[in-house]
């Protein structure tokens, strides 16, 4: 039985989803969750993109020891040196370098002859090998590249020292039978193909990213690049949860398996959704709220008699919990700690007091605290990105049938306090305007969404706010049983990130 390597690119390609940008703290939290899930390789970012991205890759490389940490680099000296530098202190570093190989990309984007592209690729791999033995090469847009040319460039980069060859269907154009055939042909035709692991990286423009990846695995690929919830550029990448569970569930047709701890799938999916503000559609395979819900009476009856009549996987195996009522106002610190440990929630020792205080505050407003409430509280503790910017001190909103809502807000920044007042189309709109009276951020609100964390009218509402300023996009989150207060927290959380976040470069633009 071969091992199928899982290469997660949520923090790199996933972050290229318009509006999915993450802060350094958020990326580190996600990297830790991926490590806990036993992902083999974490693509932490594109170090040349910005100083902040560089620091983020460096920080993840140092903190994560159980997974290989990878940095992306175009086939350019400056990119490779930057990636090498960011990963210098990493326990298990990998450099992933790429250059486009399709006629359309070489002619229209790179303005390079095929021979020059081969020279760049070989030079890039050799340079990357000076920093680490673990080098991956991708011929970008391989799905639309000529096969003879692909064979030549791949043979050359393997000879130059690339140990992983990643075949991307960059524009999501391939069909499953073609893509599998492509990977099989490359492995069969390239004389030194046995000296590298073949990998695939599929985009979902035609909804075929997972099918294409699985087809390639059947034809010899032994690494799949994927993202949590299928996040990624445009229509996204192949979704990690679908790849892992398809291979695990259909061991009758796959001669390989992953080492993923599948019980971490749902918690990690929730974390990524909460950080990015991208909700998971209810009918999404594996991680959607309805993925294991049986509505029809016939199905319910069948499942009760014998689970396998209508279920091919067990909900617990992918991390769904029964979301028990666990605790309340009178629960002691010990009971809370015990539940946190059982749920696998990681809280640093120095954050425990604050966590406990927030728990008590929530329990005063909400009688029954569920597992999901605890998970949300842990996220708040982990996300310190709005600290030191604006804090919400007070918010008062008047809302009455037939009148325009008015909000009065008090914010603190350092030792100073500021008051703002504004009216708006609704209580949330008025609150945001009152905050802007003070902050005057000149940002544009791109998204406002509310999800309830648990059920019931006393449930906490989780609000995501997306702001954009000068091309920088950030997401802020807030949770509270009062939806207007949750909204104000989310807005301030986003503003905090905007104030700190510098601009970032896109890997597939501005090439060479
Ligand atoms: O889609 C793509 O081709 C990529 C490469 C950088 C691997 O993301
Ligand atoms: Zn991609």
Coordinates of C-alpha atoms in Angstrom, one line a residue, residues 56 187 203 219 244 267 297-298 314 328 356 363-364 425 501:
X56 CA 4.2 34.5 8.2
X187 CA 5.2 8.9 -15.5
X203 CA -8.7 24.0 -10.0
X219 CA -2.8 6.7 -12.8
X244 CA -9.1 12.2 1.8
X267 CA -13.1 21.4 13.3
X297 CA -38.7 9.1 6.5
X298 CA -37.6 6.1 4.4
X314 CA -19.5 7.7 9.9
X328 CA -23.4 26.6 32.3
X356 CA -12.4 31.7 31.6
X363 CA -22.7 32.0 30.6
X364 CA -24.4 35.0 32.2
X425 CA -30.8 52.2 7.5
X501 CA -2.0 44.8 7.0

